[in-house]
Amino acid sequence: MSKDSGFLCPVPILHHSNVQMAHGGGGRLMHDLIDSVFAQAFDNEWLAAHHDGAVGTPPPGRLAMTTDSYVVSPLFFRGGDIGRLAVCGTLNDLAMCGAMPYWLSAGFIIEEGFEIDTLRRIAHSMAETARHAGVPIVTGDTKVVDRGRGDGVYINTAGIGVITHDQVIGPGSVRPGDAIILSGDIGRHGIAVLSEREGLRFESPIESDCADLSPAVRSLMSAGIEIHCLRDLTRGGLGCALVEIAAGAGMSMTLDEVTIPVSQPVAAACEILGLDPLYIANEGRFITILPESETARALAALREDSNCSQAVVIGQVASGHAGLVTMTGRLGTGRVIDMPSGELLPRIC
Amino acid sequence: MSKDSGFLCPVPILHHSNVQMAHGGGGRLMHDLIDSVFAQAFDNEWLAAHHDGAVGTPPPGRLAMTTDSYVVSPLFFRGGDIGRLAVCGTLNDLAMCGAMPYWLSAGFIIEEGFEIDTLRRIAHSMAETARHAGVPIVTGDTKVVDRGRGDGVYINTAGIGVITHDQVIGPGSVRPGDAIILSGDIGRHGIAVLSEREGLRFESPIESDCADLSPAVRSLMSAGIEIHCLRDLTRGGLGCALVEIAAGAGMSMTLDEVTIPVSQPVAAACEILGLDPLYIANEGRFITILPESETARALAALREDSNCSQAVVIGQVASGHAGLVTMTGRLGTGRVIDMPSGELLPRIC
C-alpha cells in the first residue's frame, strides 16, 4: 500500500460496490480502497506507517527472496482461493530454500468492474493464511486495468525469509545414493481447480492440497536433519520437479510407482480425463532429497505435521545419466519420466 | 525464474515467435522461454543456481522491502518502457525509505500471443536499468493468461534494500518550519505516456522523466544531511504526495507556485488538455523535507546528480491544520491543494 490516506479518512466509506478505473489513480478513491479493503485485512505496524515501503531488522542469518504471480482461474475452488494460494505459494518457495518466512509483499492487478466484496473476501483469506503462518504482509500495491484487460484479479506476492542454519540446499548438493521423500499424495490441487473450472462432478469431491509447507520444513530443521534438496511440486508436478533436479545435479533417479500416494478420487479423475498424476500441479506437496541414513528420522519429523502424515520414500538418486528419471511401474515394467513440452492444465496457480 | 532447465537445454531455441499458453505450464516450453529471454538478460549467479529463490547475506543495517506492479499502456513511450519503469519504480520506493537497493525480483503476467521479441526488448531494458543501478534481479516468475485476459505484459517487481544510517524517514519525522525541496520539473512522465497513447503531437516532444532516484538519495546521505521525509511523485503527482504527507504528519504546508519547475511543453500540453501539472504522475521526481538549516547543503548535494540539477525549495511546513496544503499563485492569490477523487490519466505506471 505505497500510498495511504488513513489520516484523512479515519473511517473510509466505499461508495462503489465495484472497482472503477479511478480506484487505481492515486487519488482519494484509491486510498479508500486500500484503507477499507487491504489495510483493514492485513492490519500491522508497517502498513500503519503509511510509507513507500516497510523497514525493520530481521533476525541474523542468510536472507532468501522469492516471488510468484497468481492468475488461477477460477478465483475460488474447493480447498482454497487465489488469496490463500498467493500466500502459501510464496511461503513454500521460501521454505524450499530452507528459510523461515519473515515478510511478504502483495501486488494486486484488478480488472475494472470487479466486485469489491469479492476482493475483500480474497484479502481476508490472504490475511488469515499469513497470520496463521505468523508472517506479516508489510507492503503492497494496487493497480486497476480496463475491463477485458484482466480477469477479476491477479496477485503477486514476494517474500523474504531468514536462513539460520549452514546447509546449502539445492540441486548442487544432491549425492548418489540419496533418498527421495515425498510429503503426501499428489495431484489434488490441479484436479480441484480443473473440476471447478470445467464444472466436473466426481463421486468424492477433490479438495486442493494448498498449504503452508514451512511448518514441515521447520520440523526437519529442528530435528537437525541433513538436507540436500527441497522442492515443492507446483506447475509440472512431481515429474517435472524430479527431471529438473536430476538434470541440475547431473545425476539420475529411480522411482517406485507403488510407493507414490495418489488418492482414489484423483486416480479415477486422471483416468477419465487421460491425465497423469505425476504431472499435475500441487500446492502443498514437496520432496526432500537427503542421505539414505537420515530417512527414518526425516519421516518421523515430517509426520509430526498433519499435512505430511503420508510422507514416504519414493526413490533414490544414482550417479551418471544426468537428468534421467525412471520409474518401476505396478507391473514391474520400467518407464522413463520425461519433461512434457507444455502443460495440459493452464492457469492452475 | 523459480524453475529452470538450463542443464537440459544448454542452448534453448524458441520455436515460437509468440507466447503460447503452454509457455506458462511448467514444462519444457516454459523453461525455454525463461532461459532464452529472462535468464539470458538478467544473467547472474542467483538465477544460475536454478532454485526456487535467491539466497545471500546483505550488508549490515536495517532492511527495507517494497513492491509495485506495472500496467502502463502503451508498453513503450518516449523516454522509457514498462521494463525501465518497473525497475526504476521499485528502486525509487526503496530510495524513499532511505535504503540502498540490494536485490530485485520480477514477476511477469504475459498475454497469450504476445511477441517474444517484444518481451526480449523489455527484459533487456530491465536488465540494463538494473545493471546501471548495480542491483541484480535475483528471482522471478512467469505466468501466461489467455488472449483478452491481459494486455501484452504486466510486470511486478519487489525490492529489498539496506539502510545503513539511523535516521527515521517518514511523515512522522516532519517538523514545523521544515523546508520542502522538489528535485526537478514535474509532469513529464504522465504527459509523455498520455501523448503516446492518444497519438497527440506537441511542437517539442515530451520525454518521460523515468529515472533511478537512488544516486540522488545516496548523495544526500553521503553528505550527512538530516532528512525528515522523502517521497517520489508517482500516481497523484506532487499535489497528492504533499497532501498525504501533511495529513500523516498532522501539519500544514505552504507552497510558492512560481518556484515549481514545469517545462514549457508540459505547461502548454496541460493547458490544451485541461490538466493540472500538480497532479500529473512523475517517475523520476521526488521531494525531500528537512530542517530549513540543511537546505543549502541539500541543494548542493542534489544538484551533483544530473537528474536533480533543477532541485529547488518550493515551500515550508507549518504546525496545525493537519493535511492543509495551500499554494500562493503567480498573481499572489492563494489556493488550497486538495486531493482529487480519482485520476484523469489511468494506467500511466
XYZ file of C-alpha atoms in Angstrom:
698
model
C 0.000 0.000 0.000
C 2.579 2.527 -1.114
C 0.167 5.382 -0.571
C -2.313 5.734 2.180
C -4.685 8.372 3.446
C -5.685 6.865 6.769
C -5.307 10.200 8.472
C -7.598 11.970 6.061
C -10.283 9.314 6.091
C -10.335 7.719 9.545
C -13.416 5.676 8.624
C -13.225 5.304 4.869
C -16.559 4.538 3.282
C -16.611 2.978 -0.142
C -19.321 4.482 -2.285
C -18.869 1.898 -5.018
C -19.551 -1.815 -4.946
C -17.336 -2.445 -7.982
C -13.800 -1.342 -8.750
C -13.590 1.726 -11.034
C -10.582 2.831 -13.098
C -10.237 5.773 -10.687
C -9.568 3.311 -7.837
C -6.107 2.869 -9.385
C -5.425 6.552 -9.915
C -3.574 7.688 -6.815
C -6.372 9.929 -5.532
C -8.841 9.666 -2.709
C -10.715 6.690 -4.212
C -7.518 4.621 -4.319
C -6.755 5.457 -0.725
C -10.285 4.487 0.307
C -9.953 1.131 -1.460
C -6.571 0.444 0.132
C -7.738 1.500 3.595
C -11.068 -0.258 3.601
C -10.003 -3.490 1.922
C -6.276 -4.182 2.252
C -5.022 -2.182 5.236
C -8.008 -3.373 7.262
C -7.386 -7.040 6.415
C -3.584 -7.041 6.734
C -3.520 -4.592 9.671
C 0.054 -4.236 11.010
C 2.540 -1.603 12.132
C 4.352 -1.412 8.769
C 1.216 -0.609 6.774
C 0.170 1.813 9.503
C 3.416 3.765 8.937
C 1.937 4.984 5.604
C 5.237 4.945 3.788
C 6.544 3.683 0.436
C 7.954 0.504 1.943
C 8.450 -1.406 5.168
C 11.538 -1.045 7.354
C 12.778 -3.474 10.020
C 15.613 -5.648 11.241
C 15.312 -9.375 10.503
C 16.952 -11.887 12.848
C 20.561 -12.795 11.994
C 21.167 -15.308 9.210
C 21.355 -15.511 5.438
C 18.458 -13.978 3.548
C 16.250 -15.645 0.926
C 13.990 -13.825 -1.542
C 11.383 -15.210 -3.911
C 8.335 -14.092 -5.918
C 5.337 -15.553 -7.747
C 2.329 -14.132 -9.544
C -1.026 -15.884 -9.277
C -3.527 -15.995 -12.134
C -5.570 -19.049 -11.108
C -8.962 -19.415 -12.775
C -11.468 -19.637 -11.162
C -10.530 -17.447 -8.186
C -12.265 -19.769 -5.700
C -12.032 -23.552 -5.694
C -12.553 -26.398 -3.274
C -9.851 -26.148 -0.611
C -8.651 -22.640 -1.381
C -8.754 -19.424 -3.372
C -6.292 -17.126 -5.154
C -5.523 -15.320 -1.878
C -4.627 -18.423 0.101
C -2.648 -19.678 -2.903
C -0.715 -16.391 -3.225
C 0.394 -16.553 0.398
C 1.108 -20.305 0.585
C 2.960 -20.360 -2.745
C 5.499 -17.762 -1.683
C 5.846 -19.157 1.851
C 6.561 -22.520 0.194
C 9.218 -21.149 -2.149
C 10.976 -19.664 0.894
C 10.639 -22.962 2.778
C 12.218 -24.754 -0.200
C 15.306 -22.541 0.310
C 15.386 -23.756 3.917
C 14.325 -20.241 5.009
C 11.769 -19.301 7.629
C 9.437 -16.591 6.266
C 9.885 -13.061 7.625
C 7.902 -10.640 5.432
C 5.533 -10.789 2.464
C 4.567 -8.118 -0.065
C 1.374 -8.157 -2.135
C 0.642 -6.533 -5.516
C -2.901 -6.531 -6.935
C -3.852 -6.048 -10.588
C -7.618 -5.617 -10.539
C -9.957 -5.575 -13.527
C -12.339 -2.626 -13.739
C -15.780 -3.721 -12.543
C -14.523 -6.401 -10.129
C -16.738 -6.710 -7.054
C -15.217 -5.055 -4.010
C -16.833 -7.619 -1.704
C -15.057 -10.414 -3.562
C -11.788 -8.506 -3.296
C -12.407 -8.192 0.431
C -13.001 -11.952 0.733
C -9.694 -12.596 -1.046
C -7.810 -10.093 1.123
C -9.227 -11.746 4.250
C -8.186 -15.176 3.025
C -4.642 -13.851 2.465
C -4.604 -12.195 5.876
C -5.812 -15.350 7.621
C -3.263 -17.582 5.868
C -0.433 -15.140 6.590
C -1.488 -14.731 10.219
C -1.615 -18.500 10.680
C 1.945 -18.664 9.341
C 2.998 -15.793 11.621
C 4.159 -13.662 8.691
C 3.022 -10.048 8.113
C 2.123 -8.617 4.680
C 4.137 -5.434 5.154
C 3.858 -3.589 1.847
C 1.702 -3.683 -1.262
C 0.392 -2.048 -4.385
C -2.916 -1.723 -6.233
C -3.368 -1.248 -9.970
C -6.608 -1.199 -11.951
C -6.789 -2.231 -15.622
C -9.649 -1.698 -18.078
C -12.471 -4.205 -18.416
C -11.355 -7.037 -20.698
C -7.662 -6.477 -19.900
C -7.596 -8.693 -16.825
C -9.624 -11.484 -15.265
C -11.016 -10.300 -11.959
C -7.767 -10.065 -10.036
C -4.161 -11.176 -10.414
C -1.960 -11.195 -7.325
C 1.801 -11.091 -6.993
C 3.467 -11.885 -3.711
C 7.161 -11.619 -2.938
C 8.686 -12.885 0.266
C 11.868 -12.701 2.238
C 12.959 -15.295 4.763
C 15.855 -15.955 7.067
C 18.140 -18.997 6.950
C 19.603 -19.727 10.360
C 21.446 -22.970 9.504
C 24.585 -23.568 7.415
C 23.236 -26.164 4.988
C 23.418 -25.453 1.257
C 20.084 -26.697 -0.073
C 19.684 -27.151 -3.833
C 20.273 -29.493 -6.763
C 24.037 -28.956 -6.450
C 24.066 -30.662 -3.026
C 22.356 -33.878 -4.210
C 24.585 -37.014 -3.939
C 24.370 -40.521 -5.434
C 22.581 -42.847 -3.018
C 20.382 -40.070 -1.612
C 16.787 -40.996 -0.818
C 13.792 -39.082 -2.229
C 10.941 -38.461 0.222
C 7.520 -37.280 -0.972
C 5.471 -35.423 1.657
C 1.992 -36.717 0.700
C -0.471 -37.700 -2.020
C -0.171 -35.898 -5.350
C -2.483 -34.286 -7.911
C -5.241 -32.819 -5.771
C -4.698 -29.114 -6.439
C -4.678 -29.349 -10.245
C -7.706 -31.622 -10.365
C -9.624 -29.466 -7.844
C -9.092 -26.317 -9.944
C -9.812 -28.115 -13.211
C -13.051 -29.627 -11.946
C -14.208 -26.239 -10.627
C -13.419 -24.614 -13.960
C -14.968 -27.275 -16.152
C -17.918 -27.966 -13.864
C -16.880 -31.614 -13.459
C -18.526 -33.573 -10.649
C -16.794 -36.590 -9.125
C -18.301 -39.045 -6.666
C -15.939 -37.872 -3.887
C -15.209 -34.155 -4.243
C -11.493 -33.399 -4.605
C -10.057 -30.658 -2.417
C -6.866 -28.729 -3.248
C -3.822 -29.626 -1.144
C -2.942 -25.887 -0.921
C -0.994 -25.469 2.339
C 1.907 -23.675 4.003
C 4.917 -26.018 3.950
C 7.082 -24.034 6.347
C 5.981 -25.948 9.484
C 7.110 -29.229 7.863
C 10.470 -27.753 6.848
C 10.888 -26.185 10.296
C 10.278 -29.625 11.765
C 13.047 -31.172 9.588
C 15.431 -28.349 10.502
C 14.710 -28.524 14.235
C 15.497 -32.246 14.189
C 18.932 -31.327 12.803
C 18.471 -33.488 9.701
C 20.969 -33.155 6.841
C 19.003 -31.999 3.793
C 20.391 -31.874 0.262
C 17.453 -30.544 -1.734
C 13.852 -29.422 -1.200
C 11.341 -28.715 -3.979
C 7.609 -28.027 -3.964
C 5.647 -29.768 -6.691
C 3.780 -26.900 -8.382
C 3.412 -26.409 -12.160
C 4.703 -29.548 -13.886
C 4.089 -31.672 -10.782
C 6.337 -34.359 -9.317
C 7.535 -35.472 -12.754
C 8.968 -32.119 -13.893
C 10.439 -31.344 -10.456
C 12.433 -34.589 -10.407
C 13.677 -34.250 -14.002
C 14.812 -30.673 -13.265
C 16.670 -31.637 -10.097
C 18.241 -34.717 -11.709
C 19.434 -32.539 -14.588
C 20.657 -29.785 -12.273
C 22.511 -32.312 -10.118
C 23.936 -34.159 -13.156
C 22.553 -37.456 -11.855
C 19.777 -39.971 -12.455
C 16.889 -41.118 -10.273
C 14.841 -44.294 -9.928
C 11.291 -44.246 -8.570
C 8.957 -46.970 -7.403
C 5.420 -46.241 -8.645
C 3.609 -48.238 -5.958
C 5.063 -46.047 -3.212
C 3.681 -42.786 -4.680
C 0.420 -41.892 -2.921
C -2.452 -40.883 -5.214
C -5.920 -40.657 -3.671
C -8.593 -42.844 -5.233
C -10.680 -39.859 -6.459
C -7.628 -38.249 -8.106
C -6.621 -41.556 -9.716
C -10.159 -42.001 -11.041
C -10.363 -38.401 -12.322
C -6.979 -38.743 -14.051
C -8.105 -41.974 -15.719
C -11.323 -40.394 -17.010
C -9.539 -37.233 -18.205
C -6.484 -39.001 -19.611
C -4.111 -37.150 -17.272
C -1.022 -38.442 -15.485
C -0.974 -37.526 -11.760
C 2.838 -37.294 -11.992
C 2.493 -34.035 -13.945
C -0.449 -32.483 -12.108
C 0.328 -29.380 -10.037
C 0.228 -29.500 -6.240
C 0.322 -26.504 -3.902
C 1.089 -28.224 -0.609
C 3.400 -31.098 -1.532
C 7.174 -31.272 -1.695
C 10.099 -33.621 -1.960
C 13.095 -33.829 0.327
C 16.313 -35.335 -1.001
C 18.723 -36.415 1.728
C 21.255 -39.102 2.743
C 19.664 -42.558 2.981
C 20.828 -42.765 6.618
C 18.597 -39.786 7.510
C 15.324 -41.179 6.122
C 13.908 -42.721 9.311
C 14.406 -39.523 11.327
C 13.174 -37.346 8.457
C 9.976 -39.390 8.039
C 9.345 -39.173 11.773
C 9.900 -35.385 11.761
C 7.683 -34.856 8.704
C 4.853 -36.993 10.022
C 4.593 -34.714 13.090
C 2.955 -32.233 10.675
C -0.612 -33.319 9.858
C -0.112 -32.164 6.256
C 2.733 -34.702 5.846
C 1.279 -37.727 7.633
C 1.614 -39.769 4.429
C 5.323 -38.865 3.891
C 7.127 -41.757 2.209
C 10.366 -42.706 0.433
C 9.606 -42.939 -3.310
C 13.030 -43.454 -4.860
C 16.793 -42.988 -4.938
C 19.439 -40.901 -6.677
C 22.178 -42.619 -8.705
C 25.307 -41.300 -10.385
C 25.541 -40.677 -14.131
C 22.880 -40.286 -16.866
C 22.239 -36.641 -15.961
C 18.536 -35.878 -15.971
C 17.333 -39.467 -16.486
C 14.428 -40.355 -14.207
C 12.995 -43.873 -14.491
C 10.063 -45.402 -12.674
C 9.309 -49.054 -11.988
C 5.561 -49.485 -12.534
C 2.964 -51.511 -10.705
C 3.553 -54.468 -13.020
C 7.320 -54.333 -12.658
C 7.915 -52.668 -16.009
C 10.171 -49.610 -16.284
C 9.292 -46.240 -17.811
C 11.243 -43.046 -18.436
C 9.788 -39.924 -16.780
C 10.237 -37.148 -19.295
C 9.507 -33.466 -19.072
C 6.409 -32.668 -21.113
C 6.595 -29.832 -23.602
C 3.686 -27.871 -22.205
C 1.068 -28.397 -19.547
C -2.428 -29.715 -20.116
C -3.945 -27.565 -17.380
C -3.358 -23.834 -17.787
C -3.853 -21.254 -15.029
C -3.935 -23.613 -12.070
C -1.836 -21.203 -9.981
C 12.575 -17.864 -12.607
C 11.512 -20.380 -9.975
C 12.105 -23.276 -12.337
C 14.812 -23.650 -14.848
C 16.106 -26.306 -17.178
C 19.385 -24.782 -18.257
C 21.128 -28.090 -17.865
C 18.705 -29.891 -20.135
C 18.715 -27.228 -22.812
C 22.145 -25.597 -22.877
C 21.211 -23.608 -25.988
C 17.463 -23.248 -25.794
C 15.853 -22.471 -29.120
C 12.426 -20.923 -29.159
C 10.307 -22.463 -31.853
C 7.578 -19.883 -31.417
C 7.634 -16.172 -32.111
C 4.598 -15.546 -29.897
C 3.838 -16.649 -26.354
C 1.570 -19.723 -26.123
C -0.488 -20.823 -23.103
C 1.934 -23.740 -22.772
C 4.785 -21.272 -22.108
C 3.255 -20.839 -18.654
C 2.711 -24.510 -17.961
C 5.820 -25.628 -16.099
C 7.116 -27.865 -18.893
C 9.940 -27.607 -21.377
C 8.426 -24.642 -23.240
C 8.312 -22.561 -20.060
C 11.924 -23.374 -19.304
C 12.938 -22.418 -22.841
C 11.150 -19.068 -22.512
C 12.759 -18.366 -19.137
C 16.218 -19.406 -20.304
C 16.216 -17.656 -23.647
C 14.523 -14.419 -22.574
C 14.860 -13.708 -18.860
C 17.849 -15.701 -17.602
C 19.862 -14.508 -20.603
C 19.004 -10.850 -19.991
C 19.322 -10.826 -16.190
C 22.273 -13.251 -16.122
C 23.616 -13.602 -12.553
C 24.764 -16.219 -10.046
C 21.395 -16.414 -8.243
C 19.395 -17.235 -11.361
C 22.135 -19.654 -12.408
C 21.595 -21.600 -9.158
C 18.254 -22.847 -10.623
C 16.435 -22.807 -7.319
C 13.092 -21.540 -6.006
C 14.576 -18.351 -4.611
C 17.806 -16.422 -4.136
C 19.993 -16.762 -1.049
C 22.646 -14.310 0.170
C 23.866 -12.124 3.007
C 23.113 -8.406 2.699
C 25.443 -5.883 4.323
C 24.604 -4.956 7.936
C 21.813 -2.454 8.533
C 18.037 -2.268 8.718
C 16.145 -3.819 5.829
C 13.513 -2.172 3.619
C 11.048 -4.007 1.366
C 8.671 -2.644 -1.254
C 6.661 -3.786 -4.287
C 4.818 -2.345 -7.286
C 3.012 -3.785 -10.285
C 3.279 -2.048 -13.643
C 0.413 -1.960 -16.140
C 1.418 1.083 -18.192
C -0.248 1.445 -21.584
C 1.367 1.662 -24.100
C 4.348 -0.509 -23.156
C 6.807 1.812 -24.896
C 6.799 5.591 -24.677
C 9.208 8.463 -25.225
C 11.892 8.224 -22.523
C 11.125 4.701 -21.293
C 9.146 1.486 -21.403
C 7.385 -0.798 -18.923
C 10.670 -2.601 -18.136
C 12.631 0.521 -17.266
C 9.630 1.780 -15.289
C 9.327 -1.498 -13.341
C 12.954 -1.324 -12.247
C 13.124 2.434 -11.543
C 9.795 2.466 -9.694
C 10.875 -0.100 -7.146
C 14.402 1.311 -6.813
C 12.742 4.661 -6.104
C 10.400 3.291 -3.432
C 13.461 1.833 -1.676
C 15.329 5.125 -2.033
C 12.342 6.924 -0.449
C 12.865 4.715 2.641
C 16.472 5.942 2.699
C 17.564 2.428 1.666
C 20.197 1.485 -0.875
C 18.829 -1.234 -3.201
C 20.208 -4.750 -2.743
C 18.020 -7.194 -4.719
C 15.051 -7.060 -7.084
C 12.537 -9.748 -8.042
C 10.457 -9.732 -11.237
C 7.097 -11.384 -11.949
C 5.661 -11.397 -15.484
C 1.999 -11.900 -16.430
C 2.055 -12.351 -20.185
C -0.945 -12.413 -22.514
C -1.146 -15.366 -24.893
C 0.031 -14.279 -28.339
C 2.445 -11.587 -27.097
C 5.519 -11.272 -29.311
C 8.570 -12.914 -27.790
C 10.863 -10.357 -29.432
C 8.998 -7.546 -27.664
C 9.278 -9.441 -24.378
C 13.012 -9.740 -25.007
C 13.285 -5.975 -25.622
C 11.511 -5.321 -22.315
C 13.701 -7.804 -20.425
C 16.815 -6.158 -21.854
C 15.567 -2.730 -20.823
C 15.016 -4.045 -17.267
C 18.438 -5.673 -17.232
C 20.170 -2.524 -18.453
C 18.413 -0.300 -15.915
C 19.155 -2.719 -13.072
C 22.787 -3.120 -14.135
C 23.226 0.647 -14.286
C 21.892 0.826 -10.713
C 24.198 -2.034 -9.666
C 21.262 -4.170 -8.475
C 20.706 -7.782 -9.605
C 17.275 -9.228 -10.487
C 17.767 -12.406 -8.468
C 14.474 -14.273 -8.739
C 11.366 -14.214 -10.904
C 8.236 -15.859 -12.183
C 6.389 -16.201 -15.480
C 2.659 -16.700 -15.914
C 0.660 -16.774 -19.153
C -3.016 -15.752 -19.336
C -5.477 -16.313 -22.184
C -5.816 -13.836 -25.019
C -8.120 -10.999 -23.919
C -7.316 -11.530 -20.225
C -4.249 -9.303 -20.168
C -2.697 -6.513 -22.213
C 0.624 -7.677 -23.603
C 2.537 -7.895 -20.357
C 2.161 -6.768 -16.763
C 5.250 -6.728 -14.563
C 5.583 -6.818 -10.806
C 8.867 -6.005 -9.144
C 9.655 -6.247 -5.455
C 12.857 -4.964 -3.939
C 14.830 -5.122 -0.759
C 17.343 -2.521 0.325
C 19.655 -1.843 3.215
C 19.526 1.205 5.484
C 22.934 1.956 6.941
C 22.075 5.202 8.757
C 19.984 5.791 11.898
C 17.552 8.385 10.552
C 13.840 7.659 10.736
C 12.480 8.886 7.403
C 8.724 9.313 7.005
C 5.789 11.664 7.596
C 6.125 11.123 11.369
C 9.526 12.850 11.378
C 8.334 16.058 9.672
C 8.577 19.205 11.893
C 7.082 22.718 11.671
C 9.483 25.031 9.855
C 10.894 22.252 7.658
C 11.670 23.149 4.062
C 10.258 21.222 1.084
C 12.689 20.603 -1.780
C 11.491 19.407 -5.194
C 14.137 17.558 -7.247
C 13.173 18.838 -10.722
C 10.435 19.789 -13.176
C 7.111 17.985 -12.872
C 4.564 16.341 -15.169
C 6.693 14.883 -17.941
C 6.030 11.175 -17.357
C 2.232 11.391 -17.333
C 2.091 13.661 -20.375
C 4.614 11.512 -22.296
C 2.533 8.342 -21.741
C -0.741 10.126 -22.457
C 0.503 11.650 -25.698
C 1.831 8.259 -26.857
C -1.476 6.604 -26.050
C -3.691 9.245 -27.608
C -1.427 9.951 -30.559
C -1.014 13.600 -29.518
C 1.788 15.559 -31.171
C 3.296 18.595 -29.473
C 5.735 21.061 -31.004
C 8.519 19.917 -28.638
C 8.176 16.201 -27.901
C 7.835 15.459 -24.185
C 10.048 12.732 -22.742
C 9.233 10.805 -19.542
C 11.339 11.714 -16.507
C 11.578 7.986 -15.620
C 14.855 7.582 -13.675
C 16.529 5.816 -10.773
C 16.474 8.171 -7.767
C 18.881 6.201 -5.595
C 22.012 8.117 -6.709
C 20.385 11.388 -5.586
C 19.379 9.934 -2.216
C 22.828 8.369 -1.795
C 24.285 11.813 -2.437
C 22.114 13.356 0.337
C 23.048 10.542 2.730
C 26.773 10.745 1.992
C 26.715 14.459 2.769
C 25.326 13.545 6.208
C 22.236 15.703 5.746
C 19.381 15.375 8.249
C 16.332 14.193 6.290
C 12.807 14.056 7.692
C 10.801 12.709 4.764
C 11.314 11.578 1.168
C 8.537 10.845 -1.320
C 8.537 10.142 -5.049
C 5.807 11.863 -7.022
C 4.126 8.992 -8.877
C 0.338 8.489 -9.226
C -1.378 11.613 -7.954
C 1.722 13.746 -8.580
C 3.181 16.452 -6.347
C -0.266 17.546 -5.127
C -1.388 14.203 -3.700
C 2.044 13.453 -2.227
C 2.094 16.699 -0.249
C -1.497 16.336 1.000
C -0.744 12.784 2.157
C 2.422 13.769 3.995
C 0.807 16.850 5.562
C -2.070 14.658 6.766
C 0.275 11.921 8.010
C 2.431 14.464 9.834
C -0.603 16.291 11.275
C 0.678 19.605 9.865
C 0.046 22.088 7.079
C 2.207 23.237 4.190
C 2.546 26.402 2.126
C 3.886 26.339 -1.424
C 5.032 29.059 -3.769
C 3.811 28.314 -7.305
C 6.469 30.339 -9.129
C 9.225 28.149 -7.666
C 7.772 24.880 -9.035
C 9.512 23.987 -12.308
C 7.220 22.948 -15.163
C 8.756 22.735 -18.636
C 7.185 24.898 -21.306
C 5.945 21.905 -23.393
C 4.329 20.300 -20.311
C 2.704 23.592 -19.318
C 1.353 24.017 -22.866
C 0.094 20.410 -23.037
C -1.614 20.777 -19.668
C -3.298 23.965 -20.790
C -4.597 22.366 -24.007
C -5.761 19.216 -22.206
C -7.165 20.973 -19.155
C -4.819 19.158 -16.775
C -3.028 20.471 -13.704
C 0.691 19.586 -13.650
C 0.470 19.354 -9.847
C -1.470 16.093 -10.170
C 0.360 14.545 -13.121
C 2.453 11.451 -12.337
C 6.237 11.582 -12.449
C 8.606 8.601 -12.349
C 11.890 10.339 -11.597
C 10.958 13.209 -9.304
C 10.809 13.393 -5.508
C 10.527 15.755 -2.606
C 12.820 15.991 0.386
C 11.513 17.510 3.616
C 14.239 18.607 6.006
C 15.260 21.307 8.522
C 15.482 24.739 6.930
C 19.124 24.972 8.067
C 20.029 21.988 5.863
C 18.616 23.363 2.585
C 21.801 24.903 1.148
C 23.833 21.702 1.663
C 20.955 19.530 0.438
C 20.525 21.555 -2.757
C 24.258 21.341 -3.410
C 24.257 17.570 -2.840
C 21.203 17.011 -5.047
C 22.492 19.137 -7.891
C 25.559 16.863 -8.132
C 23.159 14.382 -9.752
C 22.349 15.447 -13.331
C 18.739 14.291 -12.812
C 18.344 16.834 -9.993
C 20.110 19.859 -11.446
C 16.870 21.883 -11.108
C 16.354 20.996 -7.405
C 14.669 23.882 -5.607
C 12.891 24.829 -2.369
C 9.155 25.063 -3.124
C 7.613 25.582 0.310
C 7.547 25.131 4.069
C 5.831 23.058 6.731
C 3.796 24.775 9.472
C 2.129 23.470 12.617
C -1.609 22.830 12.869
C -4.365 22.420 10.213
C -3.434 18.780 9.588
C -3.447 17.980 5.883
C -3.979 21.550 4.661
C -1.720 22.449 1.741
C -2.016 25.952 0.297
C -0.214 27.483 -2.647
C 0.449 31.124 -3.412
C -0.102 31.547 -7.143
C 1.700 33.569 -9.777
C -0.621 36.509 -9.178
C -0.243 36.400 -5.416
C -3.592 34.705 -4.799
C -3.833 31.674 -2.547
C -5.357 28.292 -3.403
C -5.970 25.105 -1.430
C -4.310 21.979 -2.870
C -6.811 19.191 -2.392
C -6.564 15.509 -3.132
C -8.614 14.701 -6.228
C -11.099 11.857 -6.017
C -9.719 9.900 -8.940
C -7.059 10.413 -11.582
C -7.641 11.728 -15.070
C -4.911 9.594 -16.586
C -5.287 5.862 -15.970
C -2.515 3.294 -16.465
C 0.433 5.662 -16.559
C 2.540 3.253 -14.469
